[in-house]
Amino acid sequence: SQLGIPADGKVILFVGRITQDKGIQELVDAFHSIALHDVSLHLLLVGPFEDNGKAIVDSVSSSDVATRIHSVGFSDEPEKYMAIADLLCLPSYREGFGTVVIEAGAMALPTVGTDIYGLSDAVVNGVTGVLVPPRDTRSLGEALTRLLVDDDARLRMGEKANARACSEFSSAKCATLLLDDYKRLLNER
């Protein structure tokens, strides 16, 4: 309610630096296209503006969908926003690893992202989310629409994302793997 999003609204969440390299242009353009036909859609941007990010978001400021784009800036509690979202969208051009995808999965959110190194490791395409080609606004919009209209598929992918986050990326498992790697490196000396 603080953001002006109705309880029955559908929320696409982006968490990260709001900049061209994160695919913000494609996300804003895809959202503009699909939100013109669905007034329940909202885009929630969590993260700081960098480079031309603000200009990209402002490029639709005179559009009918502008009031449904919510930017909250940086947050050290992104889980608050994940709790109200229907899915995460990360249309990045490059990622080391999609940590935010695993965090979203822990909150049972599927991800629509780009099929790039890093995200293709974090998203199991068709299982925990959907991967589309980078810089492809049309494919991004189609993938978002498919998941937003198919509640069963979206919820099923969210459940699978949660199970994967818990089994493959738990803090205990990651700590054990890190310690094992340190031990291996020390023994190689």
PDB file of C-alpha atoms in Angstrom:
ATOM      1  CA  SER A   1       0.000   0.000   0.000  1.00  0.00           C
ATOM      2  CA  GLN A   2       2.944   2.370   0.654  1.00  0.00           C
ATOM      3  CA  LEU A   3       3.920   2.026  -3.008  1.00  0.00           C
ATOM      4  CA  GLY A   4       0.386   2.461  -4.318  1.00  0.00           C
ATOM      5  CA  ILE A   5       0.246  -1.069  -5.705  1.00  0.00           C
ATOM      6  CA  PRO A   6      -3.167  -2.686  -5.261  1.00  0.00           C
ATOM      7  CA  ALA A   7      -3.327  -6.044  -3.476  1.00  0.00           C
ATOM      8  CA  ASP A   8      -4.420  -7.757  -6.699  1.00  0.00           C
ATOM      9  CA  GLY A   9      -1.676  -6.100  -8.772  1.00  0.00           C
ATOM     10  CA  LYS A  10       0.999  -8.193 -10.471  1.00  0.00           C
ATOM     11  CA  VAL A  11       4.538  -7.070  -9.626  1.00  0.00           C
ATOM     12  CA  ILE A  12       7.625  -7.516 -11.783  1.00  0.00           C
ATOM     13  CA  LEU A  13      10.671  -6.924  -9.583  1.00  0.00           C
ATOM     14  CA  PHE A  14      14.128  -5.783 -10.624  1.00  0.00           C
ATOM     15  CA  VAL A  15      16.898  -5.707  -8.007  1.00  0.00           C
ATOM     16  CA  GLY A  16      20.274  -4.275  -8.932  1.00  0.00           C
ATOM     17  CA  ARG A  17      22.037  -1.265 -10.336  1.00  0.00           C
ATOM     18  CA  ILE A  18      19.661   0.603 -12.626  1.00  0.00           C
ATOM     19  CA  THR A  19      21.853   0.986 -15.676  1.00  0.00           C
ATOM     20  CA  GLN A  20      22.019   0.002 -19.335  1.00  0.00           C
ATOM     21  CA  ASP A  21      24.274  -3.047 -18.711  1.00  0.00           C
ATOM     22  CA  LYS A  22      21.585  -4.565 -16.502  1.00  0.00           C
ATOM     23  CA  GLY A  23      19.111  -4.478 -19.391  1.00  0.00           C
ATOM     24  CA  ILE A  24      16.994  -1.660 -17.989  1.00  0.00           C
ATOM     25  CA  GLN A  25      16.177  -0.311 -21.461  1.00  0.00           C
ATOM     26  CA  GLU A  26      14.766  -3.668 -22.537  1.00  0.00           C
ATOM     27  CA  LEU A  27      12.916  -4.107 -19.246  1.00  0.00           C
ATOM     28  CA  VAL A  28      11.298  -0.671 -19.400  1.00  0.00           C
ATOM     29  CA  ASP A  29      10.400  -1.132 -23.065  1.00  0.00           C
ATOM     30  CA  ALA A  30       8.980  -4.632 -22.485  1.00  0.00           C
ATOM     31  CA  PHE A  31       7.034  -3.434 -19.443  1.00  0.00           C
ATOM     32  CA  HIS A  32       5.656  -0.478 -21.411  1.00  0.00           C
ATOM     33  CA  SER A  33       4.493  -2.805 -24.158  1.00  0.00           C
ATOM     34  CA  ILE A  34       2.796  -5.400 -21.965  1.00  0.00           C
ATOM     35  CA  ALA A  35       1.458  -2.994 -19.318  1.00  0.00           C
ATOM     36  CA  LEU A  36      -0.500  -1.030 -21.925  1.00  0.00           C
ATOM     37  CA  HIS A  37      -2.694  -4.138 -22.256  1.00  0.00           C
ATOM     38  CA  ASP A  38      -2.810  -5.106 -18.573  1.00  0.00           C
ATOM     39  CA  VAL A  39      -3.531  -2.405 -16.018  1.00  0.00           C
ATOM     40  CA  SER A  40      -2.773  -4.769 -13.121  1.00  0.00           C
ATOM     41  CA  LEU A  41       0.958  -4.835 -13.938  1.00  0.00           C
ATOM     42  CA  HIS A  42       3.509  -2.896 -11.896  1.00  0.00           C
ATOM     43  CA  LEU A  43       7.275  -2.663 -12.255  1.00  0.00           C
ATOM     44  CA  LEU A  44       9.249  -2.302  -9.035  1.00  0.00           C
ATOM     45  CA  LEU A  45      12.874  -1.162  -9.333  1.00  0.00           C
ATOM     46  CA  VAL A  46      15.076  -1.695  -6.278  1.00  0.00           C
ATOM     47  CA  GLY A  47      18.575  -0.291  -6.595  1.00  0.00           C
ATOM     48  CA  PRO A  48      20.544   2.865  -7.281  1.00  0.00           C
ATOM     49  CA  PHE A  49      20.450   4.740 -10.561  1.00  0.00           C
ATOM     50  CA  GLU A  50      23.770   4.701 -12.407  1.00  0.00           C
ATOM     51  CA  ASP A  51      24.941   6.142 -15.720  1.00  0.00           C
ATOM     52  CA  ASN A  52      21.872   6.668 -17.911  1.00  0.00           C
ATOM     53  CA  GLY A  53      19.483   4.530 -15.832  1.00  0.00           C
ATOM     54  CA  LYS A  54      17.298   7.416 -14.717  1.00  0.00           C
ATOM     55  CA  ALA A  55      17.010   8.733 -18.281  1.00  0.00           C
ATOM     56  CA  ILE A  56      15.906   5.279 -19.468  1.00  0.00           C
ATOM     57  CA  VAL A  57      13.186   5.045 -16.825  1.00  0.00           C
ATOM     58  CA  ASP A  58      12.158   8.668 -17.453  1.00  0.00           C
ATOM     59  CA  SER A  59      11.793   7.921 -21.181  1.00  0.00           C
ATOM     60  CA  VAL A  60       8.299   6.569 -20.467  1.00  0.00           C
ATOM     61  CA  SER A  61       7.350   9.289 -17.963  1.00  0.00           C
ATOM     62  CA  SER A  62       4.633  10.670 -20.220  1.00  0.00           C
ATOM     63  CA  SER A  63       3.181   7.230 -20.919  1.00  0.00           C
ATOM     64  CA  ASP A  64       0.046   5.747 -19.401  1.00  0.00           C
ATOM     65  CA  VAL A  65       2.204   3.166 -17.593  1.00  0.00           C
ATOM     66  CA  ALA A  66       4.524   5.666 -15.880  1.00  0.00           C
ATOM     67  CA  THR A  67       2.523   5.660 -12.636  1.00  0.00           C
ATOM     68  CA  ARG A  68       2.979   1.893 -12.444  1.00  0.00           C
ATOM     69  CA  ILE A  69       6.775   2.078 -12.415  1.00  0.00           C
ATOM     70  CA  HIS A  70       7.995   2.348  -8.841  1.00  0.00           C
ATOM     71  CA  SER A  71      11.616   3.086  -8.014  1.00  0.00           C
ATOM     72  CA  VAL A  72      12.602   2.804  -4.360  1.00  0.00           C
ATOM     73  CA  GLY A  73      16.374   3.229  -4.644  1.00  0.00           C
ATOM     74  CA  PHE A  74      18.904   1.116  -2.783  1.00  0.00           C
ATOM     75  CA  SER A  75      17.608  -1.187  -0.064  1.00  0.00           C
ATOM     76  CA  ASP A  76      19.545  -3.397   2.318  1.00  0.00           C
ATOM     77  CA  GLU A  77      16.319  -5.386   2.729  1.00  0.00           C
ATOM     78  CA  PRO A  78      15.390  -6.494  -0.798  1.00  0.00           C
ATOM     79  CA  GLU A  79      13.456  -9.401   0.686  1.00  0.00           C
ATOM     80  CA  LYS A  80      10.710  -6.923   1.669  1.00  0.00           C
ATOM     81  CA  TYR A  81      10.150  -6.244  -2.013  1.00  0.00           C
ATOM     82  CA  MET A  82      10.551  -9.880  -3.025  1.00  0.00           C
ATOM     83  CA  ALA A  83       7.711 -10.677  -0.616  1.00  0.00           C
ATOM     84  CA  ILE A  84       5.261  -8.595  -2.689  1.00  0.00           C
ATOM     85  CA  ALA A  85       6.582  -9.543  -6.131  1.00  0.00           C
ATOM     86  CA  ASP A  86       5.266 -12.153  -8.536  1.00  0.00           C
ATOM     87  CA  LEU A  87       8.570 -12.665 -10.312  1.00  0.00           C
ATOM     88  CA  LEU A  88      12.091 -11.307 -10.620  1.00  0.00           C
ATOM     89  CA  CYS A  89      13.337  -9.951 -13.925  1.00  0.00           C
ATOM     90  CA  LEU A  90      17.064  -9.618 -14.596  1.00  0.00           C
ATOM     91  CA  PRO A  91      17.679  -8.892 -18.301  1.00  0.00           C
ATOM     92  CA  SER A  92      21.375  -8.194 -17.792  1.00  0.00           C
ATOM     93  CA  TYR A  93      24.010  -8.177 -20.535  1.00  0.00           C
ATOM     94  CA  ARG A  94      26.664  -9.619 -18.200  1.00  0.00           C
ATOM     95  CA  GLU A  95      26.727 -11.124 -14.717  1.00  0.00           C
ATOM     96  CA  GLY A  96      29.382 -12.875 -12.689  1.00  0.00           C
ATOM     97  CA  PHE A  97      26.695 -14.964 -10.998  1.00  0.00           C
ATOM     98  CA  GLY A  98      23.057 -14.131 -10.418  1.00  0.00           C
ATOM     99  CA  THR A  99      23.124 -14.034  -6.612  1.00  0.00           C
ATOM    100  CA  VAL A 100      19.883 -12.047  -6.580  1.00  0.00           C
ATOM    101  CA  VAL A 101      18.288 -14.902  -8.547  1.00  0.00           C
ATOM    102  CA  ILE A 102      19.168 -17.345  -5.758  1.00  0.00           C
ATOM    103  CA  GLU A 103      17.889 -14.879  -3.149  1.00  0.00           C
ATOM    104  CA  ALA A 104      14.622 -14.530  -5.092  1.00  0.00           C
ATOM    105  CA  GLY A 105      14.426 -18.306  -5.392  1.00  0.00           C
ATOM    106  CA  ALA A 106      14.734 -18.579  -1.617  1.00  0.00           C
ATOM    107  CA  MET A 107      11.598 -16.406  -1.531  1.00  0.00           C
ATOM    108  CA  ALA A 108       9.890 -18.743  -4.074  1.00  0.00           C
ATOM    109  CA  LEU A 109      10.143 -16.256  -6.934  1.00  0.00           C
ATOM    110  CA  PRO A 110      10.932 -17.484 -10.423  1.00  0.00           C
ATOM    111  CA  THR A 111      13.189 -15.362 -12.616  1.00  0.00           C
ATOM    112  CA  VAL A 112      12.906 -14.123 -16.169  1.00  0.00           C
ATOM    113  CA  GLY A 113      16.473 -13.372 -17.178  1.00  0.00           C
ATOM    114  CA  THR A 114      18.845 -13.380 -20.082  1.00  0.00           C
ATOM    115  CA  ASP A 115      20.656 -16.428 -21.367  1.00  0.00           C
ATOM    116  CA  ILE A 116      24.153 -15.247 -20.476  1.00  0.00           C
ATOM    117  CA  TYR A 117      27.044 -16.653 -18.497  1.00  0.00           C
ATOM    118  CA  GLY A 118      26.238 -16.364 -14.802  1.00  0.00           C
ATOM    119  CA  LEU A 119      22.475 -16.219 -15.161  1.00  0.00           C
ATOM    120  CA  SER A 120      22.391 -19.500 -17.080  1.00  0.00           C
ATOM    121  CA  ASP A 121      24.018 -21.017 -13.963  1.00  0.00           C
ATOM    122  CA  ALA A 122      21.553 -19.394 -11.578  1.00  0.00           C
ATOM    123  CA  VAL A 123      18.350 -20.064 -13.553  1.00  0.00           C
ATOM    124  CA  VAL A 124      17.383 -23.541 -14.730  1.00  0.00           C
ATOM    125  CA  ASN A 125      15.563 -22.571 -17.920  1.00  0.00           C
ATOM    126  CA  GLY A 126      11.972 -23.791 -17.917  1.00  0.00           C
ATOM    127  CA  VAL A 127      12.280 -25.102 -14.350  1.00  0.00           C
ATOM    128  CA  THR A 128      13.156 -22.220 -11.977  1.00  0.00           C
ATOM    129  CA  GLY A 129      12.534 -19.479 -14.500  1.00  0.00           C
ATOM    130  CA  VAL A 130      12.831 -18.504 -18.137  1.00  0.00           C
ATOM    131  CA  LEU A 131      15.902 -17.339 -20.043  1.00  0.00           C
ATOM    132  CA  VAL A 132      15.650 -15.158 -23.147  1.00  0.00           C
ATOM    133  CA  PRO A 133      18.293 -13.807 -25.501  1.00  0.00           C
ATOM    134  CA  PRO A 134      20.004 -10.633 -24.252  1.00  0.00           C
ATOM    135  CA  ARG A 135      18.932  -7.295 -25.748  1.00  0.00           C
ATOM    136  CA  ASP A 136      15.692  -8.841 -27.059  1.00  0.00           C
ATOM    137  CA  THR A 137      12.789  -6.725 -25.839  1.00  0.00           C
ATOM    138  CA  ARG A 138      10.165  -8.751 -27.664  1.00  0.00           C
ATOM    139  CA  SER A 139      11.277 -12.103 -26.203  1.00  0.00           C
ATOM    140  CA  LEU A 140      11.532 -10.527 -22.757  1.00  0.00           C
ATOM    141  CA  GLY A 141       7.976  -9.177 -22.970  1.00  0.00           C
ATOM    142  CA  GLU A 142       6.639 -12.512 -24.200  1.00  0.00           C
ATOM    143  CA  ALA A 143       8.340 -14.434 -21.366  1.00  0.00           C
ATOM    144  CA  LEU A 144       7.066 -11.983 -18.750  1.00  0.00           C
ATOM    145  CA  THR A 145       3.538 -12.194 -20.140  1.00  0.00           C
ATOM    146  CA  ARG A 146       3.592 -16.012 -20.245  1.00  0.00           C
ATOM    147  CA  LEU A 147       4.546 -16.278 -16.577  1.00  0.00           C
ATOM    148  CA  LEU A 148       2.270 -13.488 -15.404  1.00  0.00           C
ATOM    149  CA  VAL A 149      -0.839 -14.993 -17.008  1.00  0.00           C
ATOM    150  CA  ASP A 150      -0.051 -18.615 -16.093  1.00  0.00           C
ATOM    151  CA  ASP A 151      -0.278 -18.614 -12.313  1.00  0.00           C
ATOM    152  CA  ASP A 152       0.246 -22.376 -12.080  1.00  0.00           C
ATOM    153  CA  ALA A 153       3.492 -22.308 -14.091  1.00  0.00           C
ATOM    154  CA  ARG A 154       4.782 -19.259 -12.213  1.00  0.00           C
ATOM    155  CA  LEU A 155       4.026 -20.758  -8.802  1.00  0.00           C
ATOM    156  CA  ARG A 156       5.479 -24.146  -9.814  1.00  0.00           C
ATOM    157  CA  MET A 157       8.689 -22.455 -11.010  1.00  0.00           C
ATOM    158  CA  GLY A 158       8.811 -20.473  -7.772  1.00  0.00           C
ATOM    159  CA  GLU A 159       8.550 -23.691  -5.748  1.00  0.00           C
ATOM    160  CA  LYS A 160      11.343 -25.284  -7.812  1.00  0.00           C
ATOM    161  CA  ALA A 161      13.478 -22.141  -7.418  1.00  0.00           C
ATOM    162  CA  ASN A 162      12.962 -22.314  -3.656  1.00  0.00           C
ATOM    163  CA  ALA A 163      13.867 -25.995  -3.488  1.00  0.00           C
ATOM    164  CA  ARG A 164      17.007 -25.398  -5.579  1.00  0.00           C
ATOM    165  CA  ALA A 165      18.079 -22.385  -3.506  1.00  0.00           C
ATOM    166  CA  CYS A 166      17.690 -24.384  -0.299  1.00  0.00           C
ATOM    167  CA  SER A 167      19.392 -27.556  -1.543  1.00  0.00           C
ATOM    168  CA  GLU A 168      22.187 -26.128  -3.690  1.00  0.00           C
ATOM    169  CA  PHE A 169      22.926 -22.760  -2.089  1.00  0.00           C
ATOM    170  CA  SER A 170      22.299 -23.101   1.637  1.00  0.00           C
ATOM    171  CA  SER A 171      24.796 -21.266   3.822  1.00  0.00           C
ATOM    172  CA  ALA A 172      25.980 -24.583   5.299  1.00  0.00           C
ATOM    173  CA  LYS A 173      26.611 -26.116   1.872  1.00  0.00           C
ATOM    174  CA  CYS A 174      28.366 -23.012   0.544  1.00  0.00           C
ATOM    175  CA  ALA A 175      30.561 -22.732   3.657  1.00  0.00           C
ATOM    176  CA  THR A 176      31.538 -26.413   3.394  1.00  0.00           C
ATOM    177  CA  LEU A 177      32.425 -26.036  -0.289  1.00  0.00           C
ATOM    178  CA  LEU A 178      34.490 -22.941   0.446  1.00  0.00           C
ATOM    179  CA  LEU A 179      36.369 -24.629   3.294  1.00  0.00           C
ATOM    180  CA  ASP A 180      36.997 -27.705   1.142  1.00  0.00           C
ATOM    181  CA  ASP A 181      38.412 -25.472  -1.585  1.00  0.00           C
ATOM    182  CA  TYR A 182      40.698 -23.679   0.897  1.00  0.00           C
ATOM    183  CA  LYS A 183      41.933 -27.034   2.182  1.00  0.00           C
ATOM    184  CA  ARG A 184      42.589 -28.230  -1.362  1.00  0.00           C
ATOM    185  CA  LEU A 185      44.515 -25.054  -2.174  1.00  0.00           C
ATOM    186  CA  LEU A 186      46.605 -25.345   0.994  1.00  0.00           C
ATOM    187  CA  ASN A 187      47.471 -28.963   0.200  1.00  0.00           C
ATOM    188  CA  GLU A 188      48.635 -27.982  -3.302  1.00  0.00           C
ATOM    189  CA  ARG A 189      51.384 -25.748  -1.906  1.00  0.00           C
TER     190      ARG A 189
END
